[in-house]
Each structure stands twice: as C-alpha cells, then as structure tokens.
Amino acid sequence: MKVQITEVAPRDGLQNEKAPISTSAKAQFISRLFASGIVSVEATSFVSPKWVPQLGDAAELWPTLPHSDRCSALVPNMKGLERALSVGVGRIAVFTAASDAFTQHNINQSVDESLVAFGEMIAAFRVARPQGHVRGYLSTIFECPYSGAVSPARVIEVAGKLFALGVDEVSLGDTTGVGSTVETRTLARLVAAEFGIDRIVWHFHDTHGGAIANVAEAMAAGFTRFDSSAAGLGGCPYAPGAAGNVATEDLVYFCHRNGIETGIDLNALARASLVVLDLLGRSVTAKAQLAALAACDST
Amino acid sequence: MKVQITEVAPRDGLQNEKAPISTSAKAQFISRLFASGIVSVEATSFVSPKWVPQLGDAAELWPTLPHSDRCSALVPNMKGLERALSVGVGRIAVFTAASDAFTQHNINQSVDESLVAFGEMIAAFRVARPQGHVRGYLSTIFECPYSGAVSPARVIEVAGKLFALGVDEVSLGDTTGVGSTVETRTLARLVAAEFGIDRIVWHFHDTHGGAIANVAEAMAAGFTRFDSSAAGLGGCPYAPGAAGNVATEDLVYFCHRNGIETGIDLNALARASLVVLDLLGRSVTAKAQLAALAACDST
C-alpha cells in the first residue's frame, strides 16, 4: 500500500505566522521538502497581501519554485486567479466549508454564494489551463467553531456540489481538530460510497491529539490521500496556542511503521522543518520530529 | 462504555525530572488529580533515593496522600517493599520487561531473574497485606531500545509468568512509543485470547504521535484499562527531548468525544497539570491540554 501526502506547510502552515520569512527562504524550504521525498506541495495563496501579509509574495515566489508543476496555490477570488495565471500556476485550490456560519465569518458569503463564485473561477481557469488541476477544500466537516455540529449529510451535499462544479478532488478538513474516530469512520464510509476513494483527500487537524487515529480510520475505509504540515506548522486560529494541522512527520512515521510507503525520508523531512521553525522562532512540537531529531543527535 | 485510567504522572512522569518538587507540592498535585475525577494514581516509587532523587521522599509523601487506598507505589526490591509496607502502602507495582537486554541494562538481571525476585516480594507482600493489590509492569512490548524487535509470543510468555506469580494485573508498556496500529491490533487480540480483558492494562507512549491510534486499536479489541500521564509528563529516557507517556488529557478527550465515560473533568485536569509544569519550568505540549487551556483563556 502507498499513500499520497500533500504537504501544506508553506501555505496553510505559514499563513498565520507573524514572523516574516523571505521569499528565498520559502523557496528553499519547498526545495528541501521535495528533496525529502514529498511529491505534492501547496506552496502559497494568491490572497490579498492585506489579509495575509505572510503570503503577499506569492507572485514573486512562484517563478522561483522547484517542481512548480507539482505545486498548487490557493486562489480566493477572480483577482487572485488572474495573478496566479499570470505567473504560470497550473494547480489551484478553492476554499469553502460545510457550514454557512463559517464562510459568512471568513469570506462574508454563504456556502452556496462561495460555490457560485468558484464556478466562475473554475470556468476561467479551465479556459486558461485545459490540463490544469483544481482542488476544492471543504472545511468544518465535523463541527463549525461558530455554529456547532455539522451532519455527514451536509458534508456529502457540499462535496457533491464541488464535484458538480468540476473540481478534480475534494479535501475534507476537520478545521478545529475535534473529530472522533467514530465520527471519522461514519463519514469516511458515507463518502467512499458516494464519491469513491480516488478523488477524496483527508485534512485532519491534531488539536486534541487524535489526528493519527483519524487517519487510521480513513485508511481502514480505503482512503490513501492525506494533507499534512511539516512540523505541524499552522496552529489553530480558533484556539490560539493550540495545535493545528497534523504533522507530516507523525503521519510519515505512522505509515512507515505500518508498512505503508510514502516515499519520504523522515529524517530529511524533520531537518527541513527545523530550518523553518528556527526562522519562526518556534520550538519543535511534532512528536515524530522530536524523536527523529533526538535520534539524529545521539548518533 | 467506560474506561479506567491509571494516572502515572506522579511516579512515571516525575522520576526523570531534575527540578526538585517539594513533598507537599506532590501531595497537592495528586489531590488535584483526584479532584478532577481521576480514580487511580501511581503516586511514587520506593526506589533508592540514590537512583531516583526526585522520588526519594516516598516514605514522607505517602502518609500525606489523599485517597492513599487508591494510590499505588512502585517497589523495585525487598528493601523498597519493606519501606513501602512500613508507611502503609496497600497497592504495589513491580517492573520487568519482555526483553532480557532491557532488564540487564536497567536492573542488571535477566527477565527470569527479575521474576524470581518478584516472587519473593509478592509472597512477602501478601503476608503483610492479604487484601493488597499487585500490578506487574511488562515493558518493551514491541521493541527494546537495546536489542530491537520483540515478538508477541515473548510478551504472552512473560505476562503468563507474571500472572503465575500472582500479580492481579499486568500493564503492557510500549516503552519507546514505537508500536504501529497493526502491531497493537495483533498483540491485543493475542492477549485478549490468552488472558481476557479485565486483568490487562495498556501503557502507551506517544513518542511518535501514534499513542491515541493505538489506544483505539486496544479498545477495538475490547480493552478498557489504560495508563496515561497528566500533561504527558515523563519524556523518553531513550531519546532525550522526545515525548513519552501518552497525555491523560489527549486520552480523556479521545474517550469523551467517542462517547466513552472516564469520570474526569478535562478542564480541571488540564489546570492541575499546568501547576506541575510551572513548577518544573516546562511548557505545555499535550495537545488536548493546550486546547483546553486555550478555550478556558478565551472565555
């Protein structure tokens, strides 16, 4: 068995970080990620620099990226799409949620309004990039930080609308890292029955320490595609100080120990992440990264 | 469904900590643990103060403990047992491993030699405390840091010898936190078939971020008893800087979200752990503790 990991630290991990990181340091980070065996990277976002200053250099970063054909960029609106296309982006991601309260709070639109806007963006993207690739993020799959519980039926409904718009894949996000293994099992079975395995990616957060257990549940239902963030970068905007994205290091360790291939060298990845943590002034918290670095130190 | 958690931070968590903690602070910590709903605490070890200075106050601590009938103490040898009996200890734990290399390195005995010594200690304990309780720790259930892989058959063999000596329960420890979900599933099924469910406790370490996934596997095999450490206190002596015991906070969150009762108030537990982290000069790393404290701060 082999899983496919999409590394989201350069976008989802850095977007909330205050300490500025130079464009060249970002390119070097992504280069080290690829060198460790990562095959797919979400590199940046063409969001307004006013909203996310850390990613304001997306247009400058993109032409310097190694393997930019294996990088994707988040595009929030038509203006962002135009900027992305102008520098050669061939893989885009759009971002909505299962919860109207969440999208209202984040982008001042209902979920359906966001989907209408995506339809226009995706059409424009297809014209410019007939061979291009579109990911649809679907966040708050278990719970919304503003309106509470989300039903599996609602997740299926919005994922279906995203596929109807022509996205190539949907990434299902437990945005606040609350989901239990029972919730994951229930949703994974429903999603597999409705959409199959290949076009679905799981995006777990480790806010309460259960992300790897949820990965195991999704794998048990047959899924093989996961998002994760080097060093667990990203935090949780809805609980400042709490953990966010599941760490790629923890995910890779879990896979390898269970005999599942990732193609990733865990030690090389742990060192690549360490460089960025140092730039951010952050200490190591991802457990498999701590263990890998401790083992490297002692040999 | 209800699980029974044995809180091991006061012994297993503190034993490797250099910063001295006063006897009264330990008693207060244990008092706060009980107040949060914890029902069972491993409170200290009657090991020689030369070996573990942090727990050198075991005999002074014991008489000050709340609910000492629900506390246990590790006893490494006959001298430790005599000290424990002299202050009224009614629940003891002995510590061996599945790996001879591990016990040789730690106590300069083979596993069988350690079991012979335990036989004498347990006999003496039963005479002094006919209603007393004995736990047998069986560490390195998946892998030994000195000699590598451990077979499930070897774990079954040593656990059987511990039960034959009359221990009331065996706590199975993944000492270096390496086990995969597949390894846990395999061992859990064998152990359940051989010894049943009630007398087995699982003691997972989170060194690579997979402890909760392994808890889920053990639960799927029917087990309901787990060890954990408040705030994940304890670290990993075999990889300095790496994580050790699974955090009680993460375990409690996992249980509650899956509809499994623990009787524990997660917020009260998170605050109890925080007091000890402050005394040790350590920051919060347990993810569900971080999330609980962040949620408390923001309300």
Coordinates of C-alpha atoms in Angstrom, one line a residue:
Chain A
M1 CA 0.0 0.0 0.0
K2 CA 1.1 3.5 -0.7
V3 CA -0.3 6.8 0.4
Q4 CA 0.0 10.2 -1.2
I5 CA 0.7 13.1 1.1
T6 CA 0.1 16.7 0.1
E7 CA 2.4 19.0 2.1
V8 CA 0.5 22.2 3.1
A9 CA 3.0 23.9 5.5
P10 CA 4.2 26.5 3.0
R11 CA 0.6 27.8 2.6
D12 CA -1.6 26.5 5.5
G13 CA 1.3 26.4 7.9
L14 CA 2.8 29.8 7.3
Q15 CA -0.4 31.9 6.7
N16 CA -1.0 32.6 10.3
E17 CA 2.7 33.2 11.2
K18 CA 3.6 36.7 12.1
A19 CA 7.4 36.5 11.8
P20 CA 8.3 37.4 8.2
I21 CA 10.0 34.8 6.1
S22 CA 11.9 35.8 3.0
T23 CA 10.8 34.6 -0.4
S24 CA 14.1 32.8 -1.0
A25 CA 13.7 31.0 2.4
K26 CA 10.3 29.8 1.4
A27 CA 11.6 28.5 -1.9
Q28 CA 14.5 26.8 -0.1
F29 CA 12.0 25.2 2.3
I30 CA 9.9 23.9 -0.5
S31 CA 13.1 22.6 -2.3
R32 CA 14.1 20.7 0.9
L33 CA 10.6 19.3 1.2
F34 CA 10.8 17.9 -2.4
A35 CA 14.3 16.6 -1.6
S36 CA 12.9 14.7 1.4
G37 CA 10.6 12.8 -1.0
I38 CA 7.4 14.9 -0.7
V39 CA 5.7 14.8 -4.1
S40 CA 3.0 17.4 -3.8
V41 CA 3.1 20.9 -2.1
E42 CA 0.6 23.6 -1.6
A43 CA 3.1 26.4 -2.0
T44 CA 1.2 29.7 -1.4
S45 CA -2.0 31.6 -1.7
F46 CA -2.9 34.4 -4.1
V47 CA -4.9 36.1 -1.4
S48 CA -4.7 39.8 -0.9
P49 CA -1.5 40.8 0.9
K50 CA -3.7 43.0 3.1
W51 CA -5.4 39.9 4.5
V52 CA -2.4 37.5 4.7
P53 CA 0.9 39.6 4.6
Q54 CA 3.0 36.4 5.1
L55 CA 1.9 35.2 1.6
G56 CA 1.9 38.5 -0.1
D57 CA 4.9 37.5 -2.2
A58 CA 3.1 34.7 -4.0
A59 CA 3.7 36.1 -7.4
E60 CA 7.4 36.6 -6.7
L61 CA 7.7 33.2 -5.1
W62 CA 6.1 31.1 -7.8
P63 CA 8.7 31.6 -10.6
T64 CA 11.5 30.5 -8.2
L65 CA 9.8 27.3 -7.1
P66 CA 11.4 23.9 -7.9
H67 CA 8.9 21.5 -9.4
S68 CA 6.2 24.1 -9.7
D69 CA 4.2 21.6 -11.8
R70 CA 3.8 19.7 -8.5
C71 CA 2.9 22.8 -6.5
S72 CA -0.6 24.2 -6.1
A73 CA -1.8 27.6 -4.9
L74 CA -4.9 28.7 -3.1
V75 CA -7.0 31.3 -5.0
P76 CA -9.7 33.1 -3.1
N77 CA -11.3 35.1 -5.9
M78 CA -11.1 36.0 -9.6
K79 CA -8.4 38.7 -8.9
G80 CA -6.3 36.1 -7.2
L81 CA -6.8 33.7 -10.1
E82 CA -5.7 36.3 -12.6
R83 CA -2.5 36.9 -10.5
A84 CA -1.9 33.1 -10.3
L85 CA -2.4 32.6 -14.0
S86 CA -0.1 35.5 -14.9
V87 CA 2.8 33.7 -13.2
G88 CA 2.1 30.2 -14.6
V89 CA 0.2 28.4 -11.8
G90 CA -1.3 25.2 -13.1
R91 CA -2.8 23.7 -10.0
I92 CA -5.3 25.8 -7.9
A93 CA -7.3 25.3 -4.8
V94 CA -10.6 26.9 -3.7
F95 CA -11.8 27.0 -0.2
T96 CA -15.3 26.6 1.2
A97 CA -16.9 24.9 4.2
A98 CA -19.8 22.7 5.2
S99 CA -21.0 25.5 7.5
D100 CA -22.6 28.7 6.3
A101 CA -21.7 30.4 9.6
F102 CA -18.0 29.6 8.9
T103 CA -18.0 31.0 5.3
Q104 CA -20.0 34.0 6.4
H105 CA -17.5 34.7 9.1
N106 CA -14.5 34.2 6.8
I107 CA -15.5 35.4 3.4
N108 CA -18.8 37.1 4.1
Q109 CA -20.6 34.7 1.8
S110 CA -22.9 31.7 2.3
V111 CA -21.6 28.3 1.2
D112 CA -23.7 28.5 -2.0
E113 CA -22.6 32.0 -2.7
S114 CA -19.0 30.8 -2.5
L115 CA -19.7 28.0 -4.8
V116 CA -21.2 30.3 -7.4
A117 CA -18.0 32.4 -7.3
F118 CA -15.9 29.2 -7.6
G119 CA -17.9 28.1 -10.7
E120 CA -16.9 31.3 -12.5
M121 CA -13.2 30.9 -11.3
I122 CA -13.0 27.3 -12.3
A123 CA -14.5 28.0 -15.8
A124 CA -11.9 30.8 -16.3
F125 CA -9.2 28.5 -15.1
R126 CA -10.2 25.7 -17.4
V127 CA -10.1 28.0 -20.4
A128 CA -6.6 29.2 -19.5
R129 CA -5.3 25.8 -18.3
P130 CA -7.2 22.9 -20.0
Q131 CA -4.8 20.4 -18.4
G132 CA -4.9 22.2 -15.1
H133 CA -5.9 20.8 -11.7
V134 CA -8.5 22.1 -9.2
R135 CA -8.8 21.1 -5.6
G136 CA -11.8 22.1 -3.5
Y137 CA -11.3 22.4 0.2
L138 CA -14.3 21.6 2.3
S139 CA -13.7 22.6 5.9
T140 CA -15.6 22.2 9.2
I141 CA -16.6 18.6 8.3
F142 CA -17.4 17.7 11.9
E143 CA -18.0 21.0 13.7
C144 CA -18.1 24.7 13.0
P145 CA -16.4 27.0 15.6
Y146 CA -19.4 29.4 15.2
S147 CA -22.4 27.1 14.8
G148 CA -21.5 23.7 16.2
A149 CA -22.2 20.3 14.9
V150 CA -22.2 19.5 11.1
S151 CA -24.0 16.5 9.8
P152 CA -22.4 14.0 7.4
A153 CA -25.3 14.6 5.0
R154 CA -24.3 18.2 4.8
V155 CA -20.7 17.3 4.0
I156 CA -21.9 14.9 1.3
E157 CA -24.1 17.6 -0.1
V158 CA -21.4 20.3 -0.4
A159 CA -18.8 17.9 -1.7
G160 CA -21.3 16.8 -4.4
K161 CA -21.7 20.5 -5.4
L162 CA -18.0 21.0 -5.6
F163 CA -17.6 17.9 -7.8
A164 CA -20.5 19.2 -9.9
L165 CA -18.5 22.4 -10.5
G166 CA -15.8 20.3 -11.9
V167 CA -13.2 20.2 -9.2
D168 CA -10.7 17.3 -9.6
E169 CA -10.5 16.5 -5.9
V170 CA -12.1 17.5 -2.6
S171 CA -10.0 17.9 0.6
L172 CA -12.2 17.2 3.7
G173 CA -11.0 19.3 6.6
D174 CA -11.5 18.8 10.3
T175 CA -10.8 22.5 10.8
T176 CA -10.8 22.6 14.6
G177 CA -9.4 19.1 15.1
V178 CA -12.3 17.9 17.1
G179 CA -13.4 14.7 15.3
S180 CA -13.6 11.4 17.0
T181 CA -12.7 8.0 15.4
V182 CA -16.4 7.1 15.4
E183 CA -17.3 10.3 13.5
T184 CA -14.4 9.8 11.1
R185 CA -15.5 6.2 10.4
T186 CA -19.1 7.2 9.8
L187 CA -18.2 10.0 7.4
A188 CA -15.5 8.0 5.6
R189 CA -17.9 5.2 4.8
L190 CA -20.5 7.5 3.5
V191 CA -18.0 9.5 1.4
A192 CA -16.5 6.3 0.0
A193 CA -19.9 5.1 -1.0
E194 CA -20.9 8.4 -2.6
F195 CA -17.7 9.5 -4.3
G196 CA -15.3 6.6 -4.2
I197 CA -11.7 6.7 -2.9
D198 CA -9.5 8.4 -5.5
R199 CA -10.9 12.0 -5.6
I200 CA -11.0 12.4 -1.8
V201 CA -8.3 13.8 0.4
W202 CA -8.5 14.0 4.2
H203 CA -7.2 17.0 6.0
F204 CA -7.0 16.3 9.8
H205 CA -6.0 18.7 12.5
D206 CA -4.4 17.4 15.7
T207 CA -5.8 20.0 18.0
H208 CA -6.8 17.3 20.6
G209 CA -4.1 14.7 19.8
G210 CA -6.4 12.4 17.8
A211 CA -5.4 13.1 14.2
I212 CA -3.4 10.0 13.6
A213 CA -6.2 7.8 15.0
N214 CA -8.5 9.5 12.5
V215 CA -6.0 8.9 9.7
A216 CA -6.1 5.2 10.7
E217 CA -9.9 5.2 10.4
A218 CA -9.9 6.9 7.0
M219 CA -7.3 4.3 5.8
A220 CA -9.4 1.5 7.2
A221 CA -12.2 2.8 4.9
G222 CA -9.8 2.6 1.9
F223 CA -8.6 6.2 1.6
T224 CA -5.0 6.8 0.6
R225 CA -4.6 10.6 0.3
F226 CA -3.9 12.9 3.2
D227 CA -2.9 16.5 3.8
S228 CA -0.3 17.3 6.5
S229 CA 2.0 20.1 7.5
A230 CA 5.7 19.8 8.1
A231 CA 6.4 20.2 11.9
G232 CA 2.7 20.6 12.4
L233 CA 3.1 24.2 11.3
G234 CA -0.1 26.3 11.3
G235 CA -1.7 26.3 14.8
C236 CA -5.4 26.7 15.3
P237 CA -6.8 30.2 14.6
Y238 CA -9.9 29.2 16.7
A239 CA -7.9 28.3 19.8
P240 CA -4.8 30.4 20.0
G241 CA -1.9 28.3 21.2
A242 CA -3.5 25.0 20.3
A243 CA -2.2 22.7 17.7
G244 CA -3.5 22.7 14.1
N245 CA -2.5 20.6 11.1
V246 CA -1.4 17.0 11.7
A247 CA 2.4 16.9 11.5
T248 CA 3.7 15.3 8.3
E249 CA 6.4 13.7 10.5
D250 CA 3.8 11.9 12.6
L251 CA 1.9 10.9 9.5
V252 CA 5.0 9.5 7.8
Y253 CA 6.1 7.6 10.9
F254 CA 2.6 6.1 11.3
C255 CA 2.7 5.0 7.6
H256 CA 6.2 3.5 7.6
R257 CA 5.7 1.6 10.8
N258 CA 2.5 0.1 9.4
G259 CA 4.3 -1.0 6.3
I260 CA 2.7 1.8 4.1
E261 CA 5.0 3.5 1.7
T262 CA 5.2 7.3 1.4
G263 CA 8.5 7.8 -0.5
I264 CA 9.5 10.3 2.2
D265 CA 12.8 10.3 4.2
L266 CA 11.6 11.1 7.7
N267 CA 14.9 12.4 9.0
A268 CA 15.4 14.6 6.0
L269 CA 11.9 16.0 6.5
A270 CA 12.5 16.6 10.2
R271 CA 15.6 18.6 9.4
A272 CA 13.8 20.6 6.6
S273 CA 11.1 21.5 9.1
L274 CA 13.6 22.5 11.7
V275 CA 15.1 25.2 9.5
V276 CA 11.7 26.9 9.2
L277 CA 10.9 26.5 12.9
D278 CA 14.2 28.3 13.6
L279 CA 13.3 31.1 11.2
L280 CA 9.9 31.5 13.0
G281 CA 11.5 31.3 16.5
R282 CA 9.4 28.3 17.3
S283 CA 10.4 25.1 19.1
V284 CA 9.8 21.6 17.8
T285 CA 6.4 20.2 19.0
A286 CA 5.7 17.4 16.4
K287 CA 6.4 14.2 18.2
A288 CA 7.9 12.1 15.4
Q289 CA 10.1 15.1 14.5
L290 CA 11.3 15.4 18.1
A291 CA 12.1 11.7 18.1
A292 CA 13.8 11.8 14.7
L293 CA 15.9 14.8 15.8
A294 CA 16.8 13.2 19.1
A295 CA 17.9 10.0 17.3
C296 CA 20.0 12.0 14.9
D297 CA 21.6 13.9 17.8
S298 CA 22.5 10.7 19.6
T299 CA 24.2 9.0 16.7
Chain B
M1 CA -18.8 2.1 27.8
K2 CA -16.5 3.3 30.5
V3 CA -12.7 3.1 30.7
Q4 CA -10.5 3.1 33.8
I5 CA -7.5 5.3 33.6
T6 CA -4.5 5.0 35.9
E7 CA -2.7 8.3 36.3
V8 CA 1.1 7.7 36.4
A9 CA 2.5 11.3 36.2
P10 CA 3.4 11.5 39.9
R11 CA 5.7 8.4 39.5
D12 CA 6.5 7.7 35.9
G13 CA 6.2 11.3 34.9
L14 CA 8.3 12.9 37.6
Q15 CA 11.0 10.2 38.0
N16 CA 13.2 11.6 35.2
E17 CA 12.7 15.3 36.1
K18 CA 15.7 17.1 37.5
A19 CA 13.9 20.2 39.0
P20 CA 13.1 19.3 42.6
I21 CA 9.5 19.3 43.6
S22 CA 8.5 19.5 47.3
T23 CA 6.7 16.7 49.0
S24 CA 3.7 19.0 49.7
A25 CA 3.5 20.1 46.1
K26 CA 3.4 16.4 45.0
A27 CA 0.6 15.7 47.5
Q28 CA -1.3 18.8 46.2
F29 CA -0.8 17.6 42.6
I30 CA -2.2 14.2 43.5
S31 CA -5.1 15.8 45.4
R32 CA -5.9 17.9 42.3
L33 CA -5.8 14.8 40.1
F34 CA -8.3 13.1 42.3
A35 CA -10.5 16.3 42.4
S36 CA -10.5 16.2 38.6
G37 CA -12.1 12.8 38.7
I38 CA -9.0 10.5 38.4
V39 CA -9.7 7.3 40.4
S40 CA -6.4 5.6 40.4
V41 CA -2.9 7.1 40.8
E42 CA 0.6 5.7 40.8
A43 CA 1.9 8.0 43.4
T44 CA 5.6 7.3 43.9
S45 CA 8.4 4.7 43.9
F46 CA 10.2 3.2 46.8
V47 CA 13.4 3.0 44.8
S48 CA 16.7 4.1 46.4
P49 CA 17.0 7.9 46.5
K50 CA 20.5 7.4 45.1
W51 CA 18.9 6.2 41.8
V52 CA 15.9 8.5 41.6
P53 CA 16.4 11.5 43.8
Q54 CA 13.1 13.1 42.7
L55 CA 11.2 10.2 44.4
G56 CA 13.4 10.0 47.4
D57 CA 10.6 11.3 49.6
A58 CA 8.3 8.4 49.0
A59 CA 8.1 7.5 52.7
E60 CA 7.4 11.1 53.7
L61 CA 4.9 11.6 50.9
W62 CA 2.8 8.5 51.4
P63 CA 1.2 9.4 54.8
T64 CA 0.1 12.8 53.4
L65 CA -1.6 11.4 50.3
P66 CA -5.4 11.9 49.9
H67 CA -7.1 8.6 49.0
S68 CA -4.0 6.6 49.5
D69 CA -6.1 3.4 49.2
R70 CA -6.5 4.4 45.5
C71 CA -2.7 5.1 45.2
S72 CA 0.0 2.6 44.3
A73 CA 3.7 2.7 44.6
L74 CA 6.5 1.0 42.5
V75 CA 8.7 -1.3 44.6
P76 CA 12.0 -2.3 42.9
N77 CA 13.2 -4.8 45.6
M78 CA 12.7 -6.2 49.0
K79 CA 14.2 -3.2 50.7
G80 CA 11.8 -0.9 48.9
L81 CA 8.9 -3.2 49.8
E82 CA 9.8 -3.0 53.5
R83 CA 9.9 0.8 53.3
A84 CA 6.5 0.8 51.5
L85 CA 4.9 -1.5 54.0
S86 CA 6.2 0.5 56.9
V87 CA 4.2 3.5 55.8
G88 CA 1.0 1.6 54.9
V89 CA 1.2 1.0 51.2
G90 CA -1.5 -1.4 50.1
R91 CA -1.1 -1.4 46.3
I92 CA 2.4 -2.1 44.8
A93 CA 3.8 -2.4 41.3
V94 CA 6.8 -4.4 40.1
F95 CA 8.6 -3.7 36.9
T96 CA 10.1 -6.1 34.3
A97 CA 10.3 -6.3 30.6
A98 CA 9.8 -8.6 27.6
S99 CA 13.5 -8.1 26.7
D100 CA 16.5 -9.5 28.6
A101 CA 18.7 -6.8 27.2
F102 CA 16.4 -4.2 28.7
T103 CA 16.3 -5.7 32.2
Q104 CA 20.1 -6.4 32.1
H105 CA 20.7 -2.8 31.3
N106 CA 18.3 -1.4 33.9
I107 CA 18.5 -3.7 36.8
N108 CA 21.4 -6.0 36.0
Q109 CA 19.2 -9.1 35.9
S110 CA 17.6 -11.3 33.2
V111 CA 13.8 -11.2 33.0
D112 CA 13.6 -14.6 34.7
E113 CA 15.9 -13.4 37.5
S114 CA 13.7 -10.3 38.0
L115 CA 10.7 -12.6 38.2
V116 CA 12.3 -14.8 40.8
A117 CA 12.9 -11.7 42.9
F118 CA 9.3 -10.5 42.4
G119 CA 8.1 -13.9 43.6
E120 CA 9.7 -13.4 46.9
M121 CA 8.5 -9.8 47.2
I122 CA 4.9 -10.7 46.2
A123 CA 4.9 -13.5 48.8
A124 CA 6.1 -11.1 51.5
F125 CA 3.5 -8.5 50.4
R126 CA 0.6 -11.0 50.5
V127 CA 1.5 -12.0 54.1
A128 CA 1.6 -8.4 55.2
R129 CA -1.4 -7.3 53.0
P130 CA -3.7 -10.2 52.3
Q131 CA -6.2 -7.8 50.6
G132 CA -3.4 -5.9 48.9
H133 CA -3.1 -5.4 45.1
V134 CA -0.1 -6.1 42.9
R135 CA 0.5 -4.7 39.4
G136 CA 3.2 -6.2 37.1
Y137 CA 4.7 -3.8 34.5
L138 CA 5.8 -5.5 31.4
S139 CA 7.8 -3.1 29.3
T140 CA 9.2 -3.1 25.7
I141 CA 6.2 -5.0 24.4
F142 CA 7.1 -4.1 20.7
E143 CA 10.7 -3.2 20.7
C144 CA 13.7 -3.0 23.0
P145 CA 16.0 0.1 22.7
Y146 CA 19.0 -2.3 23.1
S147 CA 18.0 -5.5 21.3
G148 CA 15.3 -4.5 18.8
A149 CA 12.1 -6.3 17.9
V150 CA 10.1 -8.2 20.5
S151 CA 7.7 -11.0 19.4
P152 CA 4.1 -11.1 20.6
A153 CA 4.8 -14.7 21.8
R154 CA 7.5 -13.4 24.1
V155 CA 5.1 -10.8 25.6
I156 CA 2.5 -13.6 26.2
E157 CA 5.2 -15.8 27.8
V158 CA 6.4 -13.1 30.3
A159 CA 2.8 -11.9 31.1
G160 CA 1.9 -15.5 31.8
K161 CA 4.8 -15.8 34.2
L162 CA 3.7 -12.6 36.0
F163 CA 0.2 -13.9 36.4
A164 CA 1.6 -17.2 37.6
L165 CA 3.5 -15.3 40.3
G166 CA 0.1 -13.9 41.5
V167 CA 0.0 -10.4 40.2
D168 CA -3.5 -9.0 39.9
E169 CA -3.0 -7.1 36.7
V170 CA -0.3 -6.7 34.0
S171 CA 0.4 -3.3 32.5
L172 CA 1.8 -3.7 28.9
G173 CA 4.2 -0.9 28.0
D174 CA 5.3 0.3 24.7
T175 CA 8.3 1.8 26.4
T176 CA 9.8 3.7 23.4
G177 CA 6.5 4.6 21.8
V178 CA 7.2 2.8 18.5
G179 CA 4.3 0.5 18.0
S180 CA 2.1 0.7 15.0
T181 CA -1.7 0.1 14.9
V182 CA -1.1 -3.2 13.2
E183 CA 1.3 -4.3 15.9
T184 CA -1.1 -3.2 18.6
R185 CA -4.0 -5.0 16.9
T186 CA -2.1 -8.2 16.6
L187 CA -0.9 -8.2 20.2
A188 CA -4.2 -7.1 21.6
R189 CA -6.0 -10.0 20.0
L190 CA -3.5 -12.5 21.3
V191 CA -3.5 -11.1 24.8
A192 CA -7.3 -11.0 24.9
A193 CA -7.5 -14.6 23.8
E194 CA -4.9 -15.7 26.4
F195 CA -5.7 -13.6 29.5
G196 CA -9.1 -12.0 28.8
I197 CA -9.7 -8.3 29.2
D198 CA -10.1 -7.4 32.8
R199 CA -6.6 -8.0 34.1
I200 CA -4.7 -6.2 31.3
V201 CA -3.8 -2.5 31.2
W202 CA -2.2 -0.8 28.2
H203 CA 0.6 1.7 28.8
F204 CA 1.3 3.5 25.5
H205 CA 3.9 6.1 24.9
D206 CA 3.4 8.9 22.3
T207 CA 7.0 9.2 21.2
H208 CA 6.0 9.2 17.5
G209 CA 2.4 10.7 17.8
G210 CA 0.6 7.4 17.5
A211 CA -0.5 6.6 21.0
I212 CA -4.1 7.5 20.7
A213 CA -4.4 5.5 17.5
N214 CA -3.0 2.5 19.5
V215 CA -5.5 3.2 22.3
A216 CA -8.2 3.0 19.7
E217 CA -6.9 -0.4 18.5
A218 CA -6.8 -1.8 22.0
M219 CA -10.3 -0.6 22.7
A220 CA -11.5 -2.2 19.4
A221 CA -10.2 -5.5 20.8
G222 CA -12.3 -4.9 23.9
F223 CA -9.8 -3.5 26.4
T224 CA -10.9 -0.7 28.8
R225 CA -7.9 0.0 31.1
F226 CA -5.2 2.4 30.2
D227 CA -2.2 4.2 31.8
S228 CA -1.5 7.8 31.0
S229 CA 0.4 10.8 32.4
A230 CA -1.1 14.2 33.1
A231 CA 0.4 16.7 30.6
G232 CA 2.3 13.8 29.0
L233 CA 4.9 14.2 31.8
G234 CA 7.8 11.9 31.7
G235 CA 9.6 12.2 28.4
C236 CA 11.5 9.4 26.8
P237 CA 14.8 8.4 28.5
Y238 CA 15.9 6.6 25.3
A239 CA 15.5 9.6 23.1
P240 CA 16.2 12.8 25.2
G241 CA 13.8 15.5 24.2
A242 CA 11.3 13.1 22.7
A243 CA 7.8 12.6 24.1
G244 CA 7.0 9.7 26.5
N245 CA 3.7 8.7 28.1
V246 CA 0.5 9.4 26.3
A247 CA -1.1 12.5 27.9
T248 CA -4.1 11.9 30.1
E249 CA -5.7 15.0 28.5
D250 CA -5.4 13.5 25.0
L251 CA -6.8 10.2 26.2
V252 CA -9.7 11.8 28.0
Y253 CA -10.6 14.0 25.0
F254 CA -10.5 10.9 22.8
C255 CA -12.8 8.9 25.1
H256 CA -15.3 11.7 25.7
R257 CA -15.6 12.6 22.0
N258 CA -16.2 8.9 21.3
G259 CA -19.0 8.8 23.9
I260 CA -16.8 6.8 26.4
E261 CA -17.0 7.8 30.0
T262 CA -13.9 8.5 32.1
G263 CA -15.4 10.4 35.0
I264 CA -12.7 13.0 34.5
D265 CA -13.2 16.8 34.1
L266 CA -10.8 17.6 31.3
N267 CA -10.5 21.3 32.1
A268 CA -9.8 20.6 35.8
L269 CA -7.2 18.1 34.8
A270 CA -5.5 20.5 32.4
R271 CA -5.3 23.1 35.1
A272 CA -3.9 20.5 37.6
S273 CA -1.2 19.5 35.2
L274 CA -0.3 23.2 34.5
V275 CA 0.6 23.8 38.1
V276 CA 3.2 21.0 37.9
L277 CA 4.5 22.1 34.5
D278 CA 5.1 25.5 36.0
L279 CA 7.0 24.0 39.0
L280 CA 9.2 22.1 36.5
G281 CA 9.7 25.1 34.2
R282 CA 8.2 23.2 31.3
S283 CA 5.8 24.4 28.7
V284 CA 2.5 22.7 27.8
T285 CA 2.9 20.2 25.0
A286 CA 0.0 17.8 25.4
K287 CA -2.4 18.8 22.6
A288 CA -5.8 18.4 24.4
Q289 CA -4.3 20.3 27.4
L290 CA -3.2 23.2 25.1
A291 CA -6.7 23.2 23.5
A292 CA -8.5 23.1 26.9
L293 CA -6.3 25.9 28.3
A294 CA -6.8 28.0 25.1
A295 CA -10.6 27.5 25.4
C296 CA -10.5 28.5 29.1
D297 CA -8.4 31.6 28.3
S298 CA -10.8 32.8 25.6
T299 CA -14.0 32.5 27.7

